[in-house]
Structures are given as C-alpha cells and as structure tokens.
Coordinates of C-alpha atoms and ligand atoms in Angstrom, one line a residue:
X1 CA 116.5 93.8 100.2
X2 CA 115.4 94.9 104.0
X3 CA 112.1 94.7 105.2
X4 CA 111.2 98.1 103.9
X5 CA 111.9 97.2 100.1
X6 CA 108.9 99.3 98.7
X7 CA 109.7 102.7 100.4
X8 CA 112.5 103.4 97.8
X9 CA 111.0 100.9 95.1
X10 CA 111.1 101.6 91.4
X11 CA 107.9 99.8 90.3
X12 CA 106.8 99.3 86.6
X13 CA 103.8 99.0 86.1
X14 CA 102.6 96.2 83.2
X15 CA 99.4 96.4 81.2
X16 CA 99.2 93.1 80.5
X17 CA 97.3 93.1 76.9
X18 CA 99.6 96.0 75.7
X19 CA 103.1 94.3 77.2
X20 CA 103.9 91.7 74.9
X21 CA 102.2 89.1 73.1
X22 CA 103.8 85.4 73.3
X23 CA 101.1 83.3 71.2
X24 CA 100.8 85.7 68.8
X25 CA 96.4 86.0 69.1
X26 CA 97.6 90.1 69.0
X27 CA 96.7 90.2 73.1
X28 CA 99.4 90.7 75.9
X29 CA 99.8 87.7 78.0
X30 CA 102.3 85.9 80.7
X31 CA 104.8 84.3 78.1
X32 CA 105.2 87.8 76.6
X33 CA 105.9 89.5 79.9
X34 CA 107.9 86.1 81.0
X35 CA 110.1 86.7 77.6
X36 CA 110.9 90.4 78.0
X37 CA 112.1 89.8 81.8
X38 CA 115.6 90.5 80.8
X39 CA 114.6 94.1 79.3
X40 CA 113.3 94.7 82.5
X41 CA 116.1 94.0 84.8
X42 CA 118.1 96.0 82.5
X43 CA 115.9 98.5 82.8
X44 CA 116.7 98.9 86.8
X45 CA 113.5 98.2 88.3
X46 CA 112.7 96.8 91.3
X47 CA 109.5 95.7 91.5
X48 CA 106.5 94.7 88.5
X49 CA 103.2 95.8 89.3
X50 CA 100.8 94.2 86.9
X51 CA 96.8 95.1 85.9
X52 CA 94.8 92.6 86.9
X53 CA 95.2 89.1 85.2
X54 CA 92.2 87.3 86.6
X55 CA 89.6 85.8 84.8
X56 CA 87.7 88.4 83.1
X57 CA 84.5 89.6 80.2
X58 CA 87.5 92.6 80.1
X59 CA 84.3 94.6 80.1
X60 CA 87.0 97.5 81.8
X61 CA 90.7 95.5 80.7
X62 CA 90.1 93.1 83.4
X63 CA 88.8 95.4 86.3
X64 CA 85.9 93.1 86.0
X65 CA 87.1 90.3 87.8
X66 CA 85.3 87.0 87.4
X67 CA 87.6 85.0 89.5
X68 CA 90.3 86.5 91.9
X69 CA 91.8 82.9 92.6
X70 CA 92.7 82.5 88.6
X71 CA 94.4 83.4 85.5
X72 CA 92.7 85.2 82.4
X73 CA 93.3 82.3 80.1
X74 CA 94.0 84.4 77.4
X75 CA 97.1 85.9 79.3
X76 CA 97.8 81.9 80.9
X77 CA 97.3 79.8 83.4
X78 CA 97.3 79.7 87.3
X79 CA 100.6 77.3 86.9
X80 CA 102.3 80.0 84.4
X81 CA 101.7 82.6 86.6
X82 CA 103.8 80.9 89.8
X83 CA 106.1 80.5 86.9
X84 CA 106.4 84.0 86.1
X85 CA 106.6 84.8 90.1
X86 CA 109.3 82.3 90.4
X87 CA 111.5 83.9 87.4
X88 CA 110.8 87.2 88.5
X89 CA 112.1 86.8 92.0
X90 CA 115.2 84.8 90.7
X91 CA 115.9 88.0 88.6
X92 CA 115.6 90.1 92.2
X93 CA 112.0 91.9 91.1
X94 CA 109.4 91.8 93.5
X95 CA 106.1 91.2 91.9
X96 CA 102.8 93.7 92.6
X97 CA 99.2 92.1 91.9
X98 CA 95.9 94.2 91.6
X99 CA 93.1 93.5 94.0
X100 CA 90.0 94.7 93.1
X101 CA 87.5 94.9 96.5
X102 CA 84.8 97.6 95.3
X103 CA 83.4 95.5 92.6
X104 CA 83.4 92.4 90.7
X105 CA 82.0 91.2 87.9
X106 CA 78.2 90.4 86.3
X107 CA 80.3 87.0 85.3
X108 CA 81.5 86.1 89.2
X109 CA 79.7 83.2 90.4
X110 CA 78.3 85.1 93.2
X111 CA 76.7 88.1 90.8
X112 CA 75.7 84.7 88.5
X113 CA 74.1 83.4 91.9
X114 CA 72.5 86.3 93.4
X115 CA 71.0 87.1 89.9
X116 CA 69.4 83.8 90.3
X117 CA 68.1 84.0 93.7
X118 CA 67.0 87.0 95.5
X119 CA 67.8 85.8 98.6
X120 CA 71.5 85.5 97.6
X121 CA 71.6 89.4 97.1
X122 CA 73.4 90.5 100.5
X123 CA 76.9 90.5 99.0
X124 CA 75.7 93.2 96.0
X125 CA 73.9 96.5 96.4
X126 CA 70.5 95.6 95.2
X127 CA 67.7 97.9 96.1
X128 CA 64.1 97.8 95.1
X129 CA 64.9 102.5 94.0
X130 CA 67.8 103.3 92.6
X131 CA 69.0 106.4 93.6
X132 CA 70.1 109.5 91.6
X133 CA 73.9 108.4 91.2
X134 CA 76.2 108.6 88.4
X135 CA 78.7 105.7 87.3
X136 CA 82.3 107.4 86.9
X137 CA 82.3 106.1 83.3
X138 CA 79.2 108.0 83.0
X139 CA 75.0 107.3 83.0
X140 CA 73.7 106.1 85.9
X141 CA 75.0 103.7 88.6
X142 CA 72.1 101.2 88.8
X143 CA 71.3 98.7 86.3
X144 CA 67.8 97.0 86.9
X145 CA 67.5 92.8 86.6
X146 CA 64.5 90.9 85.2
X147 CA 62.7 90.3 88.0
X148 CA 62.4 94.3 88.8
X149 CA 65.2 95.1 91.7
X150 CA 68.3 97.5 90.4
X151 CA 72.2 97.0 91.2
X152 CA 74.6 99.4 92.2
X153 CA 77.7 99.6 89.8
X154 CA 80.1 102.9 90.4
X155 CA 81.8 102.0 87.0
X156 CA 80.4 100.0 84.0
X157 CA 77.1 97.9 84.6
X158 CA 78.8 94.7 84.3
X159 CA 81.1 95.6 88.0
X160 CA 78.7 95.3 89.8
X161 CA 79.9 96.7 93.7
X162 CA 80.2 94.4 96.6
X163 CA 78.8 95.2 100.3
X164 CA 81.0 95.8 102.3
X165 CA 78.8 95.9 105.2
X166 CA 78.1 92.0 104.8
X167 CA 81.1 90.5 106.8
X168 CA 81.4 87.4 103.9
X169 CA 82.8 90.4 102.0
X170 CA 85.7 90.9 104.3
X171 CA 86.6 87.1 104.7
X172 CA 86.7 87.0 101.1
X173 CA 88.9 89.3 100.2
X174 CA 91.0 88.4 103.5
X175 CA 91.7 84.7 102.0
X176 CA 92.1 86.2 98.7
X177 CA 95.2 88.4 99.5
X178 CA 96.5 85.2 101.4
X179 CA 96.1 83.1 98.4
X180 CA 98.2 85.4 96.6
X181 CA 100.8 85.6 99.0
X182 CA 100.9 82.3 99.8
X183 CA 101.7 82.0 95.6
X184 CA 104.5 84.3 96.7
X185 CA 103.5 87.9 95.5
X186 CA 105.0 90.7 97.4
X187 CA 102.3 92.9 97.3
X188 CA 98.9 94.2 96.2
X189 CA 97.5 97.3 94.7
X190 CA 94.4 98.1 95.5
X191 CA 92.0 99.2 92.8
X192 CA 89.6 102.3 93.7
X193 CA 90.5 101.6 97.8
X194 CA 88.1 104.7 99.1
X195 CA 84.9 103.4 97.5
X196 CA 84.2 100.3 99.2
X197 CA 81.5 101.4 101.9
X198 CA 78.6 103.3 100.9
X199 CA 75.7 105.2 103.0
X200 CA 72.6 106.8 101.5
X201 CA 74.0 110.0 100.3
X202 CA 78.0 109.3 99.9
X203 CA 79.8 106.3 98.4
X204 CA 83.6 108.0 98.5
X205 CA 86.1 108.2 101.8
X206 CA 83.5 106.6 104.4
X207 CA 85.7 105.7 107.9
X208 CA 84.4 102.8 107.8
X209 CA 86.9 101.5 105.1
X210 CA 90.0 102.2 108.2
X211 CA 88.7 98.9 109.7
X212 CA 89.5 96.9 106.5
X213 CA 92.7 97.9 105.6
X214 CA 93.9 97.2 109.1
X215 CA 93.0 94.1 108.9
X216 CA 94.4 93.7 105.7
X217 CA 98.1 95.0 107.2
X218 CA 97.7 91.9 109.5
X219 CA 97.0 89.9 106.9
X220 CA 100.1 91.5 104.8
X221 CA 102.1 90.8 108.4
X222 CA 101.6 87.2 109.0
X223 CA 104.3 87.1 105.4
X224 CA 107.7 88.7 105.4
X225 CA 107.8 92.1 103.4
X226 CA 104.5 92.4 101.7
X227 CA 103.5 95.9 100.8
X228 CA 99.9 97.1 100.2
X229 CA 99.2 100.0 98.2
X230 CA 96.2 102.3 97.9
X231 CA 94.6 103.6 94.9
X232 CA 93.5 106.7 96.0
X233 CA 91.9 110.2 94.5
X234 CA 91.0 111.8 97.2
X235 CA 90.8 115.7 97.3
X236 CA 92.4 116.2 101.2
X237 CA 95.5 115.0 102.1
X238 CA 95.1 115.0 105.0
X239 CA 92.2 112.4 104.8
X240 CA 94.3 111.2 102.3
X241 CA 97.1 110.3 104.7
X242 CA 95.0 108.7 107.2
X243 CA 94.8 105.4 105.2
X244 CA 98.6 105.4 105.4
X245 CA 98.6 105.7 109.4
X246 CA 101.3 102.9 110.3
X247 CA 98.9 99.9 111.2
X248 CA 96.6 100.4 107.3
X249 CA 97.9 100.5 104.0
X250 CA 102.7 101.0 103.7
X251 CA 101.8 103.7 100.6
X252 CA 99.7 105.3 97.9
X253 CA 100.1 106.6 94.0
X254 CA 100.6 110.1 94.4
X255 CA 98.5 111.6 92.0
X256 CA 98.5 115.4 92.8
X257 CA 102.4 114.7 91.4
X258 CA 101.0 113.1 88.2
X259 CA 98.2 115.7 87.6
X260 CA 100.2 118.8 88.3
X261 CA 101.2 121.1 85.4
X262 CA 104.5 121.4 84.4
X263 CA 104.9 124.3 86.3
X264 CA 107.5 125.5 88.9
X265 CA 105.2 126.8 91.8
X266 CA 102.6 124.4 91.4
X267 CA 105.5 121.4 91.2
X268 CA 107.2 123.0 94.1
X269 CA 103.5 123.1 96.2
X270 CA 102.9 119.5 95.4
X271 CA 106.2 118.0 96.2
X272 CA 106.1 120.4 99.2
X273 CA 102.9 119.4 100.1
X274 CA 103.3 115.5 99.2
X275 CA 105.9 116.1 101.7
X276 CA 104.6 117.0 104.8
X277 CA 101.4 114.4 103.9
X278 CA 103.5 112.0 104.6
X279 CA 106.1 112.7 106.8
X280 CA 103.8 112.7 110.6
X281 CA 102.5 109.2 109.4
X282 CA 106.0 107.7 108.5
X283 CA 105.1 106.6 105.0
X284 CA 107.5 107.2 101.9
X285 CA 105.6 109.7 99.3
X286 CA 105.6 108.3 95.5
X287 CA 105.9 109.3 92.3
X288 CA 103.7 109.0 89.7
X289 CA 103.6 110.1 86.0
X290 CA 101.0 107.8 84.1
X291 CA 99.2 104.9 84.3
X292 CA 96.6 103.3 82.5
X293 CA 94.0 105.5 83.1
X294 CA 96.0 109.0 81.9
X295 CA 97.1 110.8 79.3
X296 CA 101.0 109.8 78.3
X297 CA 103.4 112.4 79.5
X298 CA 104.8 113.5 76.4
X299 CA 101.4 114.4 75.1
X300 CA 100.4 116.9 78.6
X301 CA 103.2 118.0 78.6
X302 CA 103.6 119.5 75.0
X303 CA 99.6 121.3 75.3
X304 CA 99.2 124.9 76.1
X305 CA 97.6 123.0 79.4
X306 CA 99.7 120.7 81.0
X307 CA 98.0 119.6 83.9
X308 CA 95.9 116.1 83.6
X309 CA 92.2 115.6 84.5
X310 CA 89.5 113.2 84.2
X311 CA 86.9 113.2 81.6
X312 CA 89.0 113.8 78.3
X313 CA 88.6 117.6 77.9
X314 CA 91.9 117.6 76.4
X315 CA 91.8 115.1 74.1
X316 CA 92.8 116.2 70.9
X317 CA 93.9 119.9 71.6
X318 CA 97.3 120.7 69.7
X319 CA 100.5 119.2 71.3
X320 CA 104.2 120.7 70.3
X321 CA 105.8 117.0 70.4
X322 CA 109.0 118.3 70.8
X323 CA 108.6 120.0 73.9
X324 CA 106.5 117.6 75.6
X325 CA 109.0 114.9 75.1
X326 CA 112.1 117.2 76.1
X327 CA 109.9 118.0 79.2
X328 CA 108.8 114.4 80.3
X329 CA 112.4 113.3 79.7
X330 CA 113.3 116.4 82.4
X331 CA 110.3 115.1 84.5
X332 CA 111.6 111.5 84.5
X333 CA 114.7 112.5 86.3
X334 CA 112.8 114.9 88.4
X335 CA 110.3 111.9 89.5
X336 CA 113.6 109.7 89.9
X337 CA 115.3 112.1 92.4
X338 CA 112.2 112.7 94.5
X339 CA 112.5 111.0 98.2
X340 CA 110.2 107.8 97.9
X341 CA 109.0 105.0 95.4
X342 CA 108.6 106.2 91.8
X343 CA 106.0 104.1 89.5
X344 CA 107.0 103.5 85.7
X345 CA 104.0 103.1 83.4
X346 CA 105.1 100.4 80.2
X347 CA 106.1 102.8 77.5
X348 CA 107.0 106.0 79.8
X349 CA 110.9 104.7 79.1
X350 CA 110.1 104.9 75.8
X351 CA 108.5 108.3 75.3
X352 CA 105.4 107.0 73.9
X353 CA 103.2 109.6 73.2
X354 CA 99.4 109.2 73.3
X355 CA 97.5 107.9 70.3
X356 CA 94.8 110.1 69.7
X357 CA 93.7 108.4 66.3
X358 CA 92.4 105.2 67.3
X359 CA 89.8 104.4 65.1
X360 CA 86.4 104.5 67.1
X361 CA 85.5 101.9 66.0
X362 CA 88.4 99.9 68.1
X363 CA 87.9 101.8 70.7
X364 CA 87.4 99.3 73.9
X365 CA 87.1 101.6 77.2
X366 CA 83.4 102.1 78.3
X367 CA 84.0 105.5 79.4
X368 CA 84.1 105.7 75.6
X369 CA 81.0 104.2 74.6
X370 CA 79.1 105.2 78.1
X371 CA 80.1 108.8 77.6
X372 CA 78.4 109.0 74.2
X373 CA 81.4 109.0 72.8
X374 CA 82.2 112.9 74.5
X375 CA 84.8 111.3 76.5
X376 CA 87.5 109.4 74.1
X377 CA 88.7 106.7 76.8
X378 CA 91.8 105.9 78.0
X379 CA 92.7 103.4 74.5
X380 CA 95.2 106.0 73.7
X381 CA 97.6 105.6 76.6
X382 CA 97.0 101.3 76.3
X383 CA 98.5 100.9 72.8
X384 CA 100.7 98.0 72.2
X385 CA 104.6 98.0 73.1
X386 CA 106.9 98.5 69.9
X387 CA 109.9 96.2 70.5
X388 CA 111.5 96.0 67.4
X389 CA 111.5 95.9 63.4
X390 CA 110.4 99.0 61.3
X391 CA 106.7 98.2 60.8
X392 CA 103.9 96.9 62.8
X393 CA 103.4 95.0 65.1
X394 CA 107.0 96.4 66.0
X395 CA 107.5 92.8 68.0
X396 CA 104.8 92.6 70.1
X397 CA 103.8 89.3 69.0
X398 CA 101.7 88.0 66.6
X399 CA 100.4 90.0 63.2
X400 CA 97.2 92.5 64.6
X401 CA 97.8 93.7 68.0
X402 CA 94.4 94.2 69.9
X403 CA 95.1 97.8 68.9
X404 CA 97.1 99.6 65.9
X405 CA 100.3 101.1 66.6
X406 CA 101.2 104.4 64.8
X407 CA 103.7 103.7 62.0
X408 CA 105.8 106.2 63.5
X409 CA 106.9 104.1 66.4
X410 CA 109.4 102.9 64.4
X411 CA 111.5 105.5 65.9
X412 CA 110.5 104.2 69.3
X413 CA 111.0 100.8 69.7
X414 CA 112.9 99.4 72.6
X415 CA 115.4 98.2 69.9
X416 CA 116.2 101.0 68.3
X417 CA 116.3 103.4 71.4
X418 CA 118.8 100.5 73.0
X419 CA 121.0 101.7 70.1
X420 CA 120.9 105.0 70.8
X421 CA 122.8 106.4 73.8
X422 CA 120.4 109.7 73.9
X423 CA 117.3 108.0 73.8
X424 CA 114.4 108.0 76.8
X425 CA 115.4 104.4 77.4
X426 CA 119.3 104.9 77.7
X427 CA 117.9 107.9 80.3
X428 CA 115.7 105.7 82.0
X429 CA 118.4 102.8 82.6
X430 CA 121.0 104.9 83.4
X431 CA 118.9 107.1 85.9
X432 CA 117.1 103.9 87.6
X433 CA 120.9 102.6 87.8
X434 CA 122.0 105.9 89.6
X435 CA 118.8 106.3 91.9
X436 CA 119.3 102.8 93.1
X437 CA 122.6 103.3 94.9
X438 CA 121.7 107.3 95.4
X439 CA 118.3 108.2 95.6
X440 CA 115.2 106.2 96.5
X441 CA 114.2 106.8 100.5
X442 CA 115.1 110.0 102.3
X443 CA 114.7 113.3 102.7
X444 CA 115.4 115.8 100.4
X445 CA 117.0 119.8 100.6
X446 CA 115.6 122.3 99.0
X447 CA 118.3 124.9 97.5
X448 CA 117.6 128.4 97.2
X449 CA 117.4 128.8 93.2
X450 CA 114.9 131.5 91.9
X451 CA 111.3 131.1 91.2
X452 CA 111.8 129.4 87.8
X453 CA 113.9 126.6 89.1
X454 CA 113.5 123.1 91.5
X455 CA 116.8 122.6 92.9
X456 CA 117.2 119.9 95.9
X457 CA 120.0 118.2 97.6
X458 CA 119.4 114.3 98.7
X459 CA 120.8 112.8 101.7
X460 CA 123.6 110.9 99.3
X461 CA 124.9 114.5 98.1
X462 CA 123.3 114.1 95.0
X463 CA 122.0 117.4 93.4
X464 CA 119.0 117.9 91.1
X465 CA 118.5 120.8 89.7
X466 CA 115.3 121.1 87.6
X467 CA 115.0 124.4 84.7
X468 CA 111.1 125.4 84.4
X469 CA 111.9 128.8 83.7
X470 CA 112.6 130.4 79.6
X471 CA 115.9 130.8 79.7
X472 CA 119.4 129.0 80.8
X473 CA 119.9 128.9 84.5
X474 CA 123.9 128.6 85.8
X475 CA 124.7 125.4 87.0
X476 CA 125.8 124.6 90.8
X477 CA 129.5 122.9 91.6
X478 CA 129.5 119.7 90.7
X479 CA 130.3 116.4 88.4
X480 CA 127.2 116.0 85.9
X481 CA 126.1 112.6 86.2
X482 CA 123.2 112.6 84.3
X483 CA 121.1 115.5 82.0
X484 CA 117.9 115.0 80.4
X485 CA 118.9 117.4 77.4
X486 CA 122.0 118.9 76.1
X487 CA 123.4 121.8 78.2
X488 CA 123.8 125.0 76.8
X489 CA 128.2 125.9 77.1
X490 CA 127.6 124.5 81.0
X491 CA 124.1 126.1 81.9
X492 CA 120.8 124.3 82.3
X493 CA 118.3 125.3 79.5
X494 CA 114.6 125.7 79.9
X495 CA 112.9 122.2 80.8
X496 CA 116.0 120.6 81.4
X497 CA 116.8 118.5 84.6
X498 CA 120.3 117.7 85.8
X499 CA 122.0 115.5 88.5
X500 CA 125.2 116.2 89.9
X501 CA 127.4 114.9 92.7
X502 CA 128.3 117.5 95.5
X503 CA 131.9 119.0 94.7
X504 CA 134.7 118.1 97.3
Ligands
NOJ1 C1 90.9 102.3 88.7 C2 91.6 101.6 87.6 O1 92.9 102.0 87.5 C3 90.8 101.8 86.3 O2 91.5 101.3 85.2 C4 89.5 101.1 86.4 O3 88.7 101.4 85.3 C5 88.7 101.6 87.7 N1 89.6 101.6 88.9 C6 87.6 100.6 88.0 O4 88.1 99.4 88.5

C-alpha cells in the first residue's frame, strides 16, 4: 500500500470483550481475535482498529487505562499482542490502537501516587472547589479524596483527567505513541481528542490542543505510514476541520454521517457538507455508521426517528425490524461508495440489531448506573459476536459470554450468513471486494435524480444510486454489480441502493 493507506481504508473496528473469546472465561481477548483473522481478510478490510487493550478496572470497557505500555491480561499479554501485530500485517491489515490522552485511570500509578502525596497532584486536576460541571455519563465531574481536595473526571469518577498544561503530560503520551509504533502499529485513534485542555469556564475545543497534535504528526512522521485519527464531536465543521490542517491529525470519524436520519435532504446536506469540510484542508472525509458508543443501525433505522443522539431517549421506542435492516443494508453500500475511509463496527456485517433487553442487572456501562438508570448505556450495541451453532454462546468462546446473546441470533451468525448468498455478510464481502479496486479515495459526482434519490458518479465510473423516496425509481444505464435488496422488474425500490458500472 502507498504512503496514503488510510485515506481510502476500510477499518473494522474490534471491541475486544465482544469479538471472540479464546479461553473460554466468556470475555473477548487476543487469541479470539488472533483466531478469527481469516474471517476478516475475507471480509475485505484493510485495517483493525481495536478498543483499548491496556490494563484496565474496565470501569468504562477499558477507557480507564491503568497502563498504556501493557496488555489487559484478561485479553493477553504484551508478547501476544506483537504476535497479533505480526499476523495481522502478514495477512496485509494494518492495525489501529486507541490512545486515551484526556484521562486515565484512579488505578494508574500516577493517580495511585498523587492520591498519596499532595505534592504529586500537578499531572491531575485537583482543586481545593469544585466547580459546577457535569460528567458526560452524568452527576458531577469532581470527586473529592480523603484528605478534602476534589478531582476533575469528565466521564466516570474513576478517569480521572490529566493536565495538560503540565508539560510531563505531553512527554508522556509522546513516548507512548512511540512505544506503540516502535511495536509496529500503524496508527492511533484518539479517544475524546477535543477535551484535553481545560480553562475556568470551558473544557471542550480549547486551541490550545493544535499544539499537541502537531507534535504528535511529528512523532507519527519519524515512522513510515502511521495515521492518527481524531475522535471528535464537535458542533462546527469548520472548527472541526482545523484539527485536520495537514501538519495535526490525517482524519476524523465523521459523525454528522452516523447521526443523520435516513433521510434524503439531510443525507445529501451531510455528505455535501462532509465534503467541502474537508476538501480546503486535503484530508479524505469518512464514513461512519456505529461504534461502541451508538445505537446499531438496524435498530435507528427501523424507528419512526432515525437519527441517533446521546443520552438514550430512544431506547426502547418501537422499531419495524424489517425495514431497519433493509435500510442499513442500503446504507452499507451508500457508506462504501462515499469518497474516503469507511469504519466497520464488529457485527454491522452481520446486521445485528441492538439488544434492548439486557437484564439491568448485567448492565456494565456507567452511564447506566450514573444516569439513575434514565439512560440505558451503550450494553446493547456491545453484545457478544455469534459465530456459529444454533444456541448460545453462538461460538464466541467459552459457555457465559460477559453478556447474553438473544436466542434469535441464530439466524445471524457469521456461519450461517456465509451460507447464505443474500445475507448482510455476503453484501458486506462482496461490496468491500468491489470498493477496494473501485471506490475508496476520490471525488464523487452528483447526478441530477429527484429529491427522493442520492445518485453519484465515482471517479472509476462506478454509479450509486441510492432510493430514499416511497416508490420505485428507474434505474440509469448500466451493468448492476451489486444491490442491497431485490429490484423491482429493473427499478430501484424504496430504501434500496445500487452500484452499477458506467455503460460503454
Ligand atoms: C469515547 C469512547 O468511544 C467511549 O466509549 C468512552 O466512554 C469515552 N470516550 C471516554 O473515554
């Protein structure tokens, strides 16, 4: 691959604890993922991008990091996970590690240290007041310690947030990006990558944060082809774009894609607007769907609202499964023709839907338990993998995964979709087969199609012609080489998506 792997990259994301399990103690860990290698260069991705695997309380699934130079031993080792690198990059996929700069964990030696000494408190945000601010998982952001003072911690109390204004900070997380790529990762994600600075009255977006990610692309430049990529929910593009000026971070998740309702003007807006974000800065837009953190696709998509937001308002409200799976299999190809990368999450290629009926009992995310329980957690998107078999645990490993799995996913394992030419799978491995020698980079064409209707052009004369609208919509010239759904006696119906080649 060139230097500029990542701009066209497909990159699958893996949740660790929910991938597969390969000593059976019903959690996710490296052997699992190490075994299932093969189903993922069949797949036709490019690149793995996995949740953090460090050390970890897994107070938030391991985005309380207790060690970034280590491995969870409950997913392996340090030595397993060069393996894994090794195996992976014999196979031609990249790998993608989380960094986590805005916090850390009550467990880190240097939270342990500065608990014990108040003199060792300039790496944290201690302060002898807390101030009026909320965590994002909900109730306030300060936690107070024995001996009086109070800790800042934008998520759950036990990350707590580093300061970034002490400059130990910086050459921290400067050797830590170079211990990975020394180990030979190809890149990092960076988890929450606007929060780091903070001033009295704002903790999102501060300029200060510019200065830290261009270091970090020289740190990403003294290695061959290393990518950095931003977490980022940020309101205004065009601040938004700013962290992808050519000398900061090569790209970000594009969530305005991923929240947008399945709707043909908004859809058009975004991509429109994704566009011209990132077009005077030279960065390739991506395409997002679901992650960890979100509802699964075939869930929004099948509600009376179809647009995603934080905070679990939706959870629960009726969803028509049949439509929401038709459409995510229509915005799979959508996401696959779009000009840039295009992100995976494990079990999008399988249609999973979310599970809503977790027991409450099992329910892990703090947002869950902080929220009062108003705000069911993101549990329901983190389910285990079905592999195989007709009952659970479906082949994940061991007899209890860490969470149930609907009986229903019988119909959905990875072994009985591969058996099934029509299934999500078969659409995702044949449409990351075609994107890969036709899509990926570029620029797109819009074609002029009716309001209803998302038609483009890409620069290798494939066609992708996209039906939002209620009824069948002719079809232009061309040889079909892929369809989401049936067509109707050569017309695309309602949330269908086709490709075609360009007659002549
Ligand atoms: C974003 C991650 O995706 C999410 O899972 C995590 O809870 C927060 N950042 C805090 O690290």
């Amino acid at each position: 691959m060139s230097q500029t792997w990542w701009r066209g990259a497909a990159i699958y994301q893996v949740y660790l604890r929910s991938f597969a399990d390969g000593n059976g103690d019903g959690v996710g860990d490296l052997a699992g993922l190490r075994s299932r290698l093969p189903y993922l260069k069949d797949l036709g991705v490019d690149a793995i991008w996995l949740n953090p695997w460090y050390p970890s309380p897994m107070a938030d699934g391991g985005y309380d990091v207790a060690d970034y130079r280590d491995i969870e031993p409950v997913f392996g080792s340090l030595a397993e996970a060069e393996t894994f690198i090794a195996e992976a990059h014999e196979l031609d996929i990249k790998v993608i590690v989380d960094v986590v700069p805005n916090h850390s964990s009550t467990a880190s030696a240097w939270f342990q240290e500065a608990l014990a000494d108040p003199k060792a408190r300039q790496r944290f945000w201690f302060r002898d007041e807390p101030n009026d601010w909320q965590s994002i998982f909900g109730g306030p952001a300060w936690t107070q310690v024995a001996d009086g003072q109070w800790y800042l911690h934008l998520f759950a109390p036990e990350q707590p947030d580093f300061n970034w204004d002490n400059p130990e900070v910086h050459q921290e997380f400067e050797d830590v990006l170079r211990f990975w790529f020394d180990r030979g990762v190809d890149g990092v994600r960076i988890d929450s990558a606007a929060l780091l600075f903070k001033s009295d009255s704002r903790y999102e977006d501060l300029d200060e944060v510019h200065d830290v990610y261009r270091r970090w692309r020289q740190v990403a430049e003294e290695y061959a082809e290393r990518v950095l990529i931003g977490e980022l929910w940020l309101p205004d593009q065009e601040r938004f774009a700013l962290y992808l000026r050519q000398d900061e971070l090569h790209t970000a998740f594009n969530f305005d894609f991923l929240s947008c309702p399945w709707d043909p003007a908004e859809l058009r807006r975004v991509i429109d607007l994704t566009l011209t974000t990132h077009a005077p800065v030279g960065a390739p837009p991506t395409w997002v769907l679901s992650n960890h953190d979100v509802t699964r696709p075939v869930t929004r998509y099948g509600r009376a609202d179809t647009s995603f937001a934080h905070g679990g308002a939706l959870h629960g409200t009726p969803s028509d499964s049949e439509l929401g799976y038709r459409r995510a299999r229509a915005a799979a190809l959508l996401a696959m023709a779009l000009p840039g990368g295009l992100y995976v999450y494990q079990g999008e290629e399988l249609g999973l839907p979310e599970v809503e009926d977790l027991p409450d009992e099992l329910r892990q995310d703090p947002m869950y338990a902080r929220s009062g329980g108003s705000n069911p957690g993101r549990d329901g998107c983190r389910v285990p993998l079905p592999w195989s078999g007709e009952e659970p645990p479906f082949g994940f490993g061991g007899t209890r995964p860490w969470l149930p799995q609907p009986e229903s996913w019988r119909k959905l394992t990875a072994e009985a979709q591969l058996a099934d030419l029509d299934s999500m799978l078969n659409l995702y491995r044949t449409g990351l087969r075609l994107r890969r020698d036709r899509l990926g980079d570029g620029t797109l064409t819009w074609l002029p199609y009716g309001q209803n209707v998302l038609a483009f052009t890409r620069d290798s004369g494939l066609t992708c012609v996209t039906n939002l609208g209620s009824g069948p919509v002719r079809l232009p010239a061309g040889e079909i080489l892929l369809a989401s759904g049936t067509l109707d006696d050569g017309a695309l119906p309602p949330d269908t998506t086709v490709w075609l080649a360009s007659a002549g």
